[in-house]
mmCIF file with all atom_site columns, C-alpha atoms in Angstrom:
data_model
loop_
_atom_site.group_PDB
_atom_site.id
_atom_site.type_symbol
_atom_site.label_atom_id
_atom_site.label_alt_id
_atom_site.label_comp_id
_atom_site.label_asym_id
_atom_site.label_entity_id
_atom_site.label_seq_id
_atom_site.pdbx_PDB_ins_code
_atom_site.Cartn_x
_atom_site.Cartn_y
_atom_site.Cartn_z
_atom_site.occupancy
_atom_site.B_iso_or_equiv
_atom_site.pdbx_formal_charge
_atom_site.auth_seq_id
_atom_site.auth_comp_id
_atom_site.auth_asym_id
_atom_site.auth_atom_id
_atom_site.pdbx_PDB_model_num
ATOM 1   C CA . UNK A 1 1   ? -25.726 -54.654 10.720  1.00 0.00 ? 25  UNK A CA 1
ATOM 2   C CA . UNK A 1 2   ? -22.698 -52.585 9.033   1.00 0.00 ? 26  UNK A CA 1
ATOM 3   C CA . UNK A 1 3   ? -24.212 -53.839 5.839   1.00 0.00 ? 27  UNK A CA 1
ATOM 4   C CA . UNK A 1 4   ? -27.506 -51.582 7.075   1.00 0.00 ? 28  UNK A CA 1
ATOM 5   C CA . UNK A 1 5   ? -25.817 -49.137 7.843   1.00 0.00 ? 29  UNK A CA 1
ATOM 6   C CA . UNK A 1 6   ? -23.701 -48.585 4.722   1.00 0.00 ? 30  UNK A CA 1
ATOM 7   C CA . UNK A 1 7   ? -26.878 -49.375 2.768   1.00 0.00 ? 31  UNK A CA 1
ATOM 8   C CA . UNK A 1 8   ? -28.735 -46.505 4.610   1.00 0.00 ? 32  UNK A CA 1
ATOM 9   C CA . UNK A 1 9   ? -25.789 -44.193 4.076   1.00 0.00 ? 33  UNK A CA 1
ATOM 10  C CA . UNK A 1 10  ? -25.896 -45.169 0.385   1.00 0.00 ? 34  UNK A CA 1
ATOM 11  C CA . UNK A 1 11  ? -29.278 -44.482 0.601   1.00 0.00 ? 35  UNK A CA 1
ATOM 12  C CA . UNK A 1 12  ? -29.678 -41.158 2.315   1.00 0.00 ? 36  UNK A CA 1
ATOM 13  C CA . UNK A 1 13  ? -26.506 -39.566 -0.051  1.00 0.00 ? 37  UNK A CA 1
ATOM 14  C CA . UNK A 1 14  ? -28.858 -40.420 -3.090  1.00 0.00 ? 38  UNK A CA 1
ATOM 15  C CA . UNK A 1 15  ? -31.409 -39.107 -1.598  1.00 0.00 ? 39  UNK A CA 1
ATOM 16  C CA . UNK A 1 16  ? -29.970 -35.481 -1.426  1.00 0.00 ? 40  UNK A CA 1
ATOM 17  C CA . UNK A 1 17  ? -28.170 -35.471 -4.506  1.00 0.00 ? 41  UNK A CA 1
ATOM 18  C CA . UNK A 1 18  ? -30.792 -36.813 -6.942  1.00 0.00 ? 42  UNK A CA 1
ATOM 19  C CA . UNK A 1 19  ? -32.197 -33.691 -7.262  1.00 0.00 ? 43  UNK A CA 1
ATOM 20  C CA . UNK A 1 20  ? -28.327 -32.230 -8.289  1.00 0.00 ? 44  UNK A CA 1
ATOM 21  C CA . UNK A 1 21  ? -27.887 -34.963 -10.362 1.00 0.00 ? 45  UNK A CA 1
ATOM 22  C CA . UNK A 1 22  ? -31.234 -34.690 -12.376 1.00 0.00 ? 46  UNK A CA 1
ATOM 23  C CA . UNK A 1 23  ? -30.444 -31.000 -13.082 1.00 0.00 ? 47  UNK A CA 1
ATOM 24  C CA . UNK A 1 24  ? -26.851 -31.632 -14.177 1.00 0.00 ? 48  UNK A CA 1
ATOM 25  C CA . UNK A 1 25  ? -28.185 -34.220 -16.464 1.00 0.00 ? 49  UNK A CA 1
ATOM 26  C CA . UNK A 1 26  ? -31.825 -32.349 -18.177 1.00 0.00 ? 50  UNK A CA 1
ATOM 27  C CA . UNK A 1 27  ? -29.122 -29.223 -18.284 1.00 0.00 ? 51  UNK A CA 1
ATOM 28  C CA . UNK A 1 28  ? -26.483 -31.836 -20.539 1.00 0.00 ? 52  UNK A CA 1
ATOM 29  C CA . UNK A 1 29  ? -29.390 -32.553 -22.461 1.00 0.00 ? 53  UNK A CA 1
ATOM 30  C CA . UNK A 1 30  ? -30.886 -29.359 -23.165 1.00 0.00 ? 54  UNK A CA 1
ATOM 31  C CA . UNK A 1 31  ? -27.938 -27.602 -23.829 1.00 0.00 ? 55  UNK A CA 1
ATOM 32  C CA . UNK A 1 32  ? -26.681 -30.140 -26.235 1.00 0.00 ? 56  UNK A CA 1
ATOM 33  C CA . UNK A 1 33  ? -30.007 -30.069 -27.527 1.00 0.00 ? 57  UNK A CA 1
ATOM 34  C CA . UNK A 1 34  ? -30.141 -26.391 -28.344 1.00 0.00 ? 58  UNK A CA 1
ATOM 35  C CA . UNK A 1 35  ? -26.307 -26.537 -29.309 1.00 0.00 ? 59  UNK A CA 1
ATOM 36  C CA . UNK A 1 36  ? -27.324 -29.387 -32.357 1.00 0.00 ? 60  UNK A CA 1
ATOM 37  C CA . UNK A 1 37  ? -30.424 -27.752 -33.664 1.00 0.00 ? 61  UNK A CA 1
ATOM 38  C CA . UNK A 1 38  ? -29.003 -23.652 -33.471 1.00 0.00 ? 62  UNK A CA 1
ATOM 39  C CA . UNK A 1 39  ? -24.841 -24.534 -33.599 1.00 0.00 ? 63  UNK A CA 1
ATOM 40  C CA . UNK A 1 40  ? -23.689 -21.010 -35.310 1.00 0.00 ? 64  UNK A CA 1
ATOM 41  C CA . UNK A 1 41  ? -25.775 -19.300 -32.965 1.00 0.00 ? 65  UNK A CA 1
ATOM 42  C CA . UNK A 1 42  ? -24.813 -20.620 -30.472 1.00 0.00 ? 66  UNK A CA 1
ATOM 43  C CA . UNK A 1 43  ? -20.985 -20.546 -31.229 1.00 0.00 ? 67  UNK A CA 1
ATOM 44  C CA . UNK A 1 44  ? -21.841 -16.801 -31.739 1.00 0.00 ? 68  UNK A CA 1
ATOM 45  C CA . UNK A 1 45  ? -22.966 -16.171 -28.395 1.00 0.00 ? 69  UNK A CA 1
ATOM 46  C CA . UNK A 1 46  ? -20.630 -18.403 -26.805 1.00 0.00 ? 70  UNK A CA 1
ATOM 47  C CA . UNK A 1 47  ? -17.948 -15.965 -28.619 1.00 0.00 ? 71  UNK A CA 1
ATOM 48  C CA . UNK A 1 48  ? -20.010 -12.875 -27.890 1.00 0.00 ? 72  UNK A CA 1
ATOM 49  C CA . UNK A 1 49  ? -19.470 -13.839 -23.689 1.00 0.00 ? 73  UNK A CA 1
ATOM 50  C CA . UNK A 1 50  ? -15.641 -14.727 -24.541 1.00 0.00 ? 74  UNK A CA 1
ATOM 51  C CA . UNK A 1 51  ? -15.572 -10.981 -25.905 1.00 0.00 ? 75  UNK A CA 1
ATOM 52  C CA . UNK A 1 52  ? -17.332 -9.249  -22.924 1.00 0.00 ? 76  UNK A CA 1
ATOM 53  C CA . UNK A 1 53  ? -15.117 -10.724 -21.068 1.00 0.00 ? 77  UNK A CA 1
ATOM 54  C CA . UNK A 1 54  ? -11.943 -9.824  -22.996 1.00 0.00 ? 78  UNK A CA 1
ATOM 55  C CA . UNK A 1 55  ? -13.391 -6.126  -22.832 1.00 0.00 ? 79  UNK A CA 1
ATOM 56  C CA . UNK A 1 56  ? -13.852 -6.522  -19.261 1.00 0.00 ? 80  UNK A CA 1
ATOM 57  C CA . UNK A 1 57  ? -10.249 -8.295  -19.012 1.00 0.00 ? 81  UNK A CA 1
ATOM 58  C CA . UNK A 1 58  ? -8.659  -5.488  -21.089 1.00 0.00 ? 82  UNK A CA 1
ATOM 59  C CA . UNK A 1 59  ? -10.278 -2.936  -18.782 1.00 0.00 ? 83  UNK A CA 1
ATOM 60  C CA . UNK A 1 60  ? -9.277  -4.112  -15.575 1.00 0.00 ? 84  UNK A CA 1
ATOM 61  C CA . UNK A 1 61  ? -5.168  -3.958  -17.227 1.00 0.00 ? 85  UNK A CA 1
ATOM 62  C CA . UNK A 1 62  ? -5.325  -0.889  -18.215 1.00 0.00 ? 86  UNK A CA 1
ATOM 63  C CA . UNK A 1 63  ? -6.768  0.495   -14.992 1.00 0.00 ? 87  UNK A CA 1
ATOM 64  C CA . UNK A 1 64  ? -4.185  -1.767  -12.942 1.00 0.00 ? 88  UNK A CA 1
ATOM 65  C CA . UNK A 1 65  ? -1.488  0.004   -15.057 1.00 0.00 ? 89  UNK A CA 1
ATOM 66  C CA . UNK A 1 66  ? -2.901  3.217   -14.292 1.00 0.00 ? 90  UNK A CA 1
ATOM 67  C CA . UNK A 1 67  ? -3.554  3.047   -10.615 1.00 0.00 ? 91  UNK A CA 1
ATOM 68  C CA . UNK A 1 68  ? -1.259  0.253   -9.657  1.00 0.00 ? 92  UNK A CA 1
ATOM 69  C CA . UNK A 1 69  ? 1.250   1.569   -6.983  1.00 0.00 ? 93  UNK A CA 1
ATOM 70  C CA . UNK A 1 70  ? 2.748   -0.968  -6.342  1.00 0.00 ? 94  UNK A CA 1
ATOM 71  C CA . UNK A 1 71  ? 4.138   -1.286  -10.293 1.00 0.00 ? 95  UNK A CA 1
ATOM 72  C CA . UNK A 1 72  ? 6.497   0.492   -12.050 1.00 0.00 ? 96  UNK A CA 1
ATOM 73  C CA . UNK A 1 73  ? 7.967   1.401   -15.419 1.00 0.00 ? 97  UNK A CA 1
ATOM 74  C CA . UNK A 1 74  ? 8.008   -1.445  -17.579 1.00 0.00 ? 98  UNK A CA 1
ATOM 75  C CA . UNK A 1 75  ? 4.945   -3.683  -16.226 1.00 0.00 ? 99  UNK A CA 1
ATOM 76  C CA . UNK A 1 76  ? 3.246   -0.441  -15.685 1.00 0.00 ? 100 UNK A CA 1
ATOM 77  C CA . UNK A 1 77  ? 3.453   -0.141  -19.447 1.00 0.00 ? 101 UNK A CA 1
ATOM 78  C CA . UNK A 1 78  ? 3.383   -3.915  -20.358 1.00 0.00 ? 102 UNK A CA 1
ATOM 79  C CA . UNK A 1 79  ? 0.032   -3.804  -18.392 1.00 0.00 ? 103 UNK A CA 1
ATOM 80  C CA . UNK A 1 80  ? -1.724  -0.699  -20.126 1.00 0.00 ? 104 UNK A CA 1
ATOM 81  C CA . UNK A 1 81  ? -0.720  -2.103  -23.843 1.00 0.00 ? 105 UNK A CA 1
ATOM 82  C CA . UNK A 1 82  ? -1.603  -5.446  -22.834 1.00 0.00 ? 106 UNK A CA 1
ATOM 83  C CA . UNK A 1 83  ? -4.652  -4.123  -21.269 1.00 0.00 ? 107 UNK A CA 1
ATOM 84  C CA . UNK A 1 84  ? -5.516  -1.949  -25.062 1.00 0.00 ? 108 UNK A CA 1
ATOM 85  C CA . UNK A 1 85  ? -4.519  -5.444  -27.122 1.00 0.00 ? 109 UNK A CA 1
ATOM 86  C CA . UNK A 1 86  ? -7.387  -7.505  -25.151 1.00 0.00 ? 110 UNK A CA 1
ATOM 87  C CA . UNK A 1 87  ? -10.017 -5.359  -24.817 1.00 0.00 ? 111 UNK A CA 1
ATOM 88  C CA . UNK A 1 88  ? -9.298  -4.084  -28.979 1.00 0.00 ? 112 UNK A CA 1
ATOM 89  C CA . UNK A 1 89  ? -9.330  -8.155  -28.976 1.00 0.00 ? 113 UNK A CA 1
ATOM 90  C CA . UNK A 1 90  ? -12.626 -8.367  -27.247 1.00 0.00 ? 114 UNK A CA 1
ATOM 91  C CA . UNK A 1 91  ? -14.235 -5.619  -29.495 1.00 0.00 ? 115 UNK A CA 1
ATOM 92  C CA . UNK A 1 92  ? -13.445 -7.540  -32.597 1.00 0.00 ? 116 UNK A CA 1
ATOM 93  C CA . UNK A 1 93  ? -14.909 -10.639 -31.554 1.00 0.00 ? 117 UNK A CA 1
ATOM 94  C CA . UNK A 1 94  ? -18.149 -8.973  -30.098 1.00 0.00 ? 118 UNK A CA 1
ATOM 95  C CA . UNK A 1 95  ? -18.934 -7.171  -33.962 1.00 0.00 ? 119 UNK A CA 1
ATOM 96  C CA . UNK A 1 96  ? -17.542 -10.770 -35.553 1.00 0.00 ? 120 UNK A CA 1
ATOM 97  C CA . UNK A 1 97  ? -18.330 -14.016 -33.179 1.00 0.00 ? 121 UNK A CA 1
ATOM 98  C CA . UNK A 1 98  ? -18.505 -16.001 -35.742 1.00 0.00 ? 122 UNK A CA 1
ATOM 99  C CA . UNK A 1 99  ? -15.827 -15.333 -37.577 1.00 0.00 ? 123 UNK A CA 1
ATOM 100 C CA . UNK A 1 100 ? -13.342 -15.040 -34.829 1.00 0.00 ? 124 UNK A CA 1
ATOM 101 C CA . UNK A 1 101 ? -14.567 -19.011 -33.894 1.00 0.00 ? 125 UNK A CA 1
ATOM 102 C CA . UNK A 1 102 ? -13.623 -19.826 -37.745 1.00 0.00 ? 126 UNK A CA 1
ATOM 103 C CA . UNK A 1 103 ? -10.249 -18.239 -37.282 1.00 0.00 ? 127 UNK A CA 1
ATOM 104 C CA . UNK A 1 104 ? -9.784  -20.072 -34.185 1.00 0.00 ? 128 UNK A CA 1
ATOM 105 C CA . UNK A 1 105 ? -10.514 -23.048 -36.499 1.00 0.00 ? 129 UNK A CA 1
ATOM 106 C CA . UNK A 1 106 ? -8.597  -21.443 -38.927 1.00 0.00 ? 130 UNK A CA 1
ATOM 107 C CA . UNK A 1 107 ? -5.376  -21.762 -36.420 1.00 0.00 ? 131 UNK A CA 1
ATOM 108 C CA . UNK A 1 108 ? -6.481  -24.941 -35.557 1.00 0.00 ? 132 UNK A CA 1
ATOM 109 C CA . UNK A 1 109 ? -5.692  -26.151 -39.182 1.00 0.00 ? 133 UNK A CA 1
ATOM 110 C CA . UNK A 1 110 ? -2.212  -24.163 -39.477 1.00 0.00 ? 134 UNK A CA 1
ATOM 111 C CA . UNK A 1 111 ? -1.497  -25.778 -36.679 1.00 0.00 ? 135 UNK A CA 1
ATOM 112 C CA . UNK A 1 112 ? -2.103  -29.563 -37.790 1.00 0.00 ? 136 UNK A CA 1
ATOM 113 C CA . UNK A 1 113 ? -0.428  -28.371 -41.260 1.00 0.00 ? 137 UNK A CA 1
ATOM 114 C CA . UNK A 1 114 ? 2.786   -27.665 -39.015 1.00 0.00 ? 138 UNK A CA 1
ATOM 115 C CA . UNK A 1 115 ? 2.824   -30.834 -37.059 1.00 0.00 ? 139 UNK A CA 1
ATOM 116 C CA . UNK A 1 116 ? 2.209   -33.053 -39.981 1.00 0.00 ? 140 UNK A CA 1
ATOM 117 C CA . UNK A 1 117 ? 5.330   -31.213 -41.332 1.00 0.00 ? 141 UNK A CA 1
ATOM 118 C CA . UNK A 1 118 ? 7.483   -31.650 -38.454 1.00 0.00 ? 142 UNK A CA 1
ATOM 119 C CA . UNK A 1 119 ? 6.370   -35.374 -38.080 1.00 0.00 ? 143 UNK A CA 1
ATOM 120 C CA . UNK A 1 120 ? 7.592   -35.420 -41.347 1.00 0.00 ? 144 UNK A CA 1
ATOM 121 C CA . UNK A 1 121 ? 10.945  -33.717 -40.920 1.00 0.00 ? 145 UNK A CA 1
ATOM 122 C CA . UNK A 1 122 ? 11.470  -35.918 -37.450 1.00 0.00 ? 146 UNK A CA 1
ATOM 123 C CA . UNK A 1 123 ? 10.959  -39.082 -39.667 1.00 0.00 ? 147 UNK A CA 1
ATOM 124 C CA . UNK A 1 124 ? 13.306  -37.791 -41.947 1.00 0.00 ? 148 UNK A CA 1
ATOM 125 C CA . UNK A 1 125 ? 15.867  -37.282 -39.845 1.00 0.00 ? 149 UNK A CA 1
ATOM 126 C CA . UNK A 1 126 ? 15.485  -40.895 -38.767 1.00 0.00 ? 150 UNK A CA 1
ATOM 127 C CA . UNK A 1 127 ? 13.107  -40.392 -35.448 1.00 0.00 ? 151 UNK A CA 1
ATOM 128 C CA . UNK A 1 128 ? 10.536  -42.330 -37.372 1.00 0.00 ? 152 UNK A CA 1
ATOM 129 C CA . UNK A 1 129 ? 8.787   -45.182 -39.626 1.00 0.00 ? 153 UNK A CA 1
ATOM 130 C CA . UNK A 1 130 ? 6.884   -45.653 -42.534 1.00 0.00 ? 154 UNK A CA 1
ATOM 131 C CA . UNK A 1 131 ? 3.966   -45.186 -40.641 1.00 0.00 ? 155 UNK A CA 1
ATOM 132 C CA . UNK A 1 132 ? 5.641   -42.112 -39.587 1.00 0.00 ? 156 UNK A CA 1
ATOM 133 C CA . UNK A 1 133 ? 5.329   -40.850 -43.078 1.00 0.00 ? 157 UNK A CA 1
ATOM 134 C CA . UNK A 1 134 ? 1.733   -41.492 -43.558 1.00 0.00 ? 158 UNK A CA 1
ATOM 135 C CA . UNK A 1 135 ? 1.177   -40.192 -39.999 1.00 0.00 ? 159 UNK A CA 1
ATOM 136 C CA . UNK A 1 136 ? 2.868   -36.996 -41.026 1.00 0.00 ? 160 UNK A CA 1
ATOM 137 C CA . UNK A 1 137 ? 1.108   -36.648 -44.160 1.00 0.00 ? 161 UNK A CA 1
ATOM 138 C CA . UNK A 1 138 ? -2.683  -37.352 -42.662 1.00 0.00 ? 162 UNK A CA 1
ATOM 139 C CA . UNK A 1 139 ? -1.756  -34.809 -40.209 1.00 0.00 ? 163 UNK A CA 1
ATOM 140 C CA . UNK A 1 140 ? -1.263  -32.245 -43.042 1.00 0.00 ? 164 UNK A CA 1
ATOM 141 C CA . UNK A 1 141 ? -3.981  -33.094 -44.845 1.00 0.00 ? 165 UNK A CA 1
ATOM 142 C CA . UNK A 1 142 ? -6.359  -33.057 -42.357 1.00 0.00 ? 166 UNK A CA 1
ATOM 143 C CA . UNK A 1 143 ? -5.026  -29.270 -41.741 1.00 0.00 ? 167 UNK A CA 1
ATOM 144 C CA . UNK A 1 144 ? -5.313  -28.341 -44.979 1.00 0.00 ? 168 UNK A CA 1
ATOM 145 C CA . UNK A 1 145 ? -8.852  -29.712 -45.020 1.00 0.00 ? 169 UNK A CA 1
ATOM 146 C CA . UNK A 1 146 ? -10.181 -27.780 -41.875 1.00 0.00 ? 170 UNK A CA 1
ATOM 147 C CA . UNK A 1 147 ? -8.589  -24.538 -43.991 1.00 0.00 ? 171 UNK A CA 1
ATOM 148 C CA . UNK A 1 148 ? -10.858 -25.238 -47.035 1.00 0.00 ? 172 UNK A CA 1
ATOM 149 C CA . UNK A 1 149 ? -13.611 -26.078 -44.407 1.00 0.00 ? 173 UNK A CA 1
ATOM 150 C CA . UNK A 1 150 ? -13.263 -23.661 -42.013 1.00 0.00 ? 174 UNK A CA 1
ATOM 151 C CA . UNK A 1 151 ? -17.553 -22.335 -41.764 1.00 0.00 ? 175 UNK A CA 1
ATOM 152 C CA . UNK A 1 152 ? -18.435 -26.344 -41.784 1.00 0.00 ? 176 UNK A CA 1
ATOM 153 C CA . UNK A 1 153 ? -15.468 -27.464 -39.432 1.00 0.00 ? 177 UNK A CA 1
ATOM 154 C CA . UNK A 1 154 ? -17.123 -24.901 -36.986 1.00 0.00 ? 178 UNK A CA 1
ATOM 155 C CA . UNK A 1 155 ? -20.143 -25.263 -36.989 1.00 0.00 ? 179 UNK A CA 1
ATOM 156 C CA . UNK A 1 156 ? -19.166 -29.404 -37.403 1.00 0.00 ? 180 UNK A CA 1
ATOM 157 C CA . UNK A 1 157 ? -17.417 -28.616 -33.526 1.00 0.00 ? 181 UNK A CA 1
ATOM 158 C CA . UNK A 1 158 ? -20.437 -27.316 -32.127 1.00 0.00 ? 182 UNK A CA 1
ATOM 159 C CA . UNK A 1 159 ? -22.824 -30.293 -33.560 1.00 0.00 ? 183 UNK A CA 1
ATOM 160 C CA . UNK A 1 160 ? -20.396 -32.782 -32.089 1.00 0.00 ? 184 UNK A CA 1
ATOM 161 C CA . UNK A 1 161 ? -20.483 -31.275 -28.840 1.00 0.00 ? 185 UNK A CA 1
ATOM 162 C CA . UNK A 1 162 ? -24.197 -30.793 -28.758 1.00 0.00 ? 186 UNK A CA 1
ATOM 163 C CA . UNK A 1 163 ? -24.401 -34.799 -29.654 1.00 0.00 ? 187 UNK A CA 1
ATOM 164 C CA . UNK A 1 164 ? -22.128 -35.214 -26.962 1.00 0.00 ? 188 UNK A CA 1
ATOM 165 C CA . UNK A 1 165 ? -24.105 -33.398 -24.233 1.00 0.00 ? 189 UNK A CA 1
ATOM 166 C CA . UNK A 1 166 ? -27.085 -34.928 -24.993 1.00 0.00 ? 190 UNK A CA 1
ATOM 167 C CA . UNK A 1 167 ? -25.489 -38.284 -25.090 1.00 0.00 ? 191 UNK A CA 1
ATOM 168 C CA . UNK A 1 168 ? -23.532 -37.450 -21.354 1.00 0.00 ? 192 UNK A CA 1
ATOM 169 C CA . UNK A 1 169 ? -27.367 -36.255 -20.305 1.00 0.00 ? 193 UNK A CA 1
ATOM 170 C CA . UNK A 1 170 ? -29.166 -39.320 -21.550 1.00 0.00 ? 194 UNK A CA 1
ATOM 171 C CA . UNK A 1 171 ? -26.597 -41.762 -20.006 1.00 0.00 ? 195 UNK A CA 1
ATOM 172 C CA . UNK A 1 172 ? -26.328 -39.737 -17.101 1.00 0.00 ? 196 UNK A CA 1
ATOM 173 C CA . UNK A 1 173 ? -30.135 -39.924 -16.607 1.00 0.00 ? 197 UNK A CA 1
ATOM 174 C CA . UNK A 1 174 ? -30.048 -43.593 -17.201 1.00 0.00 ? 198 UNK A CA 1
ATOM 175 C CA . UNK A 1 175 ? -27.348 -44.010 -14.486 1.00 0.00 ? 199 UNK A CA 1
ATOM 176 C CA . UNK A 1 176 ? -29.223 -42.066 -12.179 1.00 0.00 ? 200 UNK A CA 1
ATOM 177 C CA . UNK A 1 177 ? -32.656 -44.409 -12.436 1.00 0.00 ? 201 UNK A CA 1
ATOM 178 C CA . UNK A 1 178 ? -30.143 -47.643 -11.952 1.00 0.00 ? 202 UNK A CA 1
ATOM 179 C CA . UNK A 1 179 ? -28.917 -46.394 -9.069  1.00 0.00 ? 203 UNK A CA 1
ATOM 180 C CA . UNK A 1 180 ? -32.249 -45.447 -7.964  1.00 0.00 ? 204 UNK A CA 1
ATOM 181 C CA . UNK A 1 181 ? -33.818 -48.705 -8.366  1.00 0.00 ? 205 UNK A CA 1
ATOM 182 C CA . UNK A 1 182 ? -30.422 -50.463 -7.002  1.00 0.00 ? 206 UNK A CA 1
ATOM 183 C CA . UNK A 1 183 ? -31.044 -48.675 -3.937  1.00 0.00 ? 207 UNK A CA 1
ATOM 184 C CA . UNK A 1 184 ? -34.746 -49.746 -4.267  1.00 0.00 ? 208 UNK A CA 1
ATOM 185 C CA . UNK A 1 185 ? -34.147 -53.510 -4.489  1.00 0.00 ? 209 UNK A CA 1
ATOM 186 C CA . UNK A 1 186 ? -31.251 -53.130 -1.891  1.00 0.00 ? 210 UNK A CA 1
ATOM 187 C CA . UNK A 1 187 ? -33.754 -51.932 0.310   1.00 0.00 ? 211 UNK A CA 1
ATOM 188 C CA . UNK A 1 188 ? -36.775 -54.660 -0.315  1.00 0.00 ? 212 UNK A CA 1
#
């Protein structure tokens, strides 16, 4: 009798979440899909929001800074240049979404160059192995290869998540008809 009951819990949950679930996973799939077949565009109006919202961000500090009673001074100031750095930030990447992406990329890189030279240093210093060393250097490398990459990298980032949505969408899709029939066959 619990079992029933458990069963027809099971059951009745599916039953009004199906619909949720089907939309989360078409959604997974058609973003992905438009993400693999259109990936600058879509980086550029993925930036495009970002920027809005840096405007919008940059807007509301300055006007806290302004109006803001209950601040003084120093974070009345810190708030209206901070305010002026992200919305002149936001403004750059809405005339350049692209290009702000590839500099993101561009950091991205720097920032493996760096850690492949502090692995390096730490395993010189004796925190380390050989495999340290070739860690360190791969690390590098693969910075200094997203540099000299930096459009393909990008857009490379955006295919790989498309491929990835659609790949969470189809699974998730697939789960959803197992459980369906599971239920089904529970039921019979």
């Amino acid at each position: 009798m619990a079992e029933s009951n458990s069963l027809d819990e099971m059951t009745g949950f599916f039953k009004q979440s199906r619909v949720l679930w089907a939309i989360r996973s078409i959604s997974a799939l058609i973003i992905g899909l438009i993400v693999l077949f259109w990936p600058q565009a879509t980086i550029s109006v993925l930036a495009t929001l970002l920027g809005i919202f840096f405007v919008i961000l940059g807007v509301i500090r300055i006007v806290q800074g302004l109006v803001d009673k209950d601040i003084t001074g120093g974070a009345k100031a810190a708030n209206i240049i901070i305010g002026g750095l992200v919305f002149a930030a936001g403004i750059i990447v809405i005339r350049n979404p692209f290009e702000t992406a590839v500099f993101v990329v561009l950091l991205v890189g720097v920032s493996l160059i760096f850690e492949g030279i502090a692995t390096l240093i730490d395993t010189a210093r004796g925190n380390g192995s050989g495999l340290s060393i070739v860690l360190g250097i791969l690390i590098a490398l693969a910075g200094v290869l997203v540099i000299l990459f930096a459009d393909g990298v990008t857009v490379a980032y955006a295919v790989f998540f498309g491929i990835t949505l659609i790949v969470v969408g189809i699974l998730d899709l697939i789960h959803l008809l197992t459980v369906s029939r599971t239920l089904k066959s529970a039921r019979a």
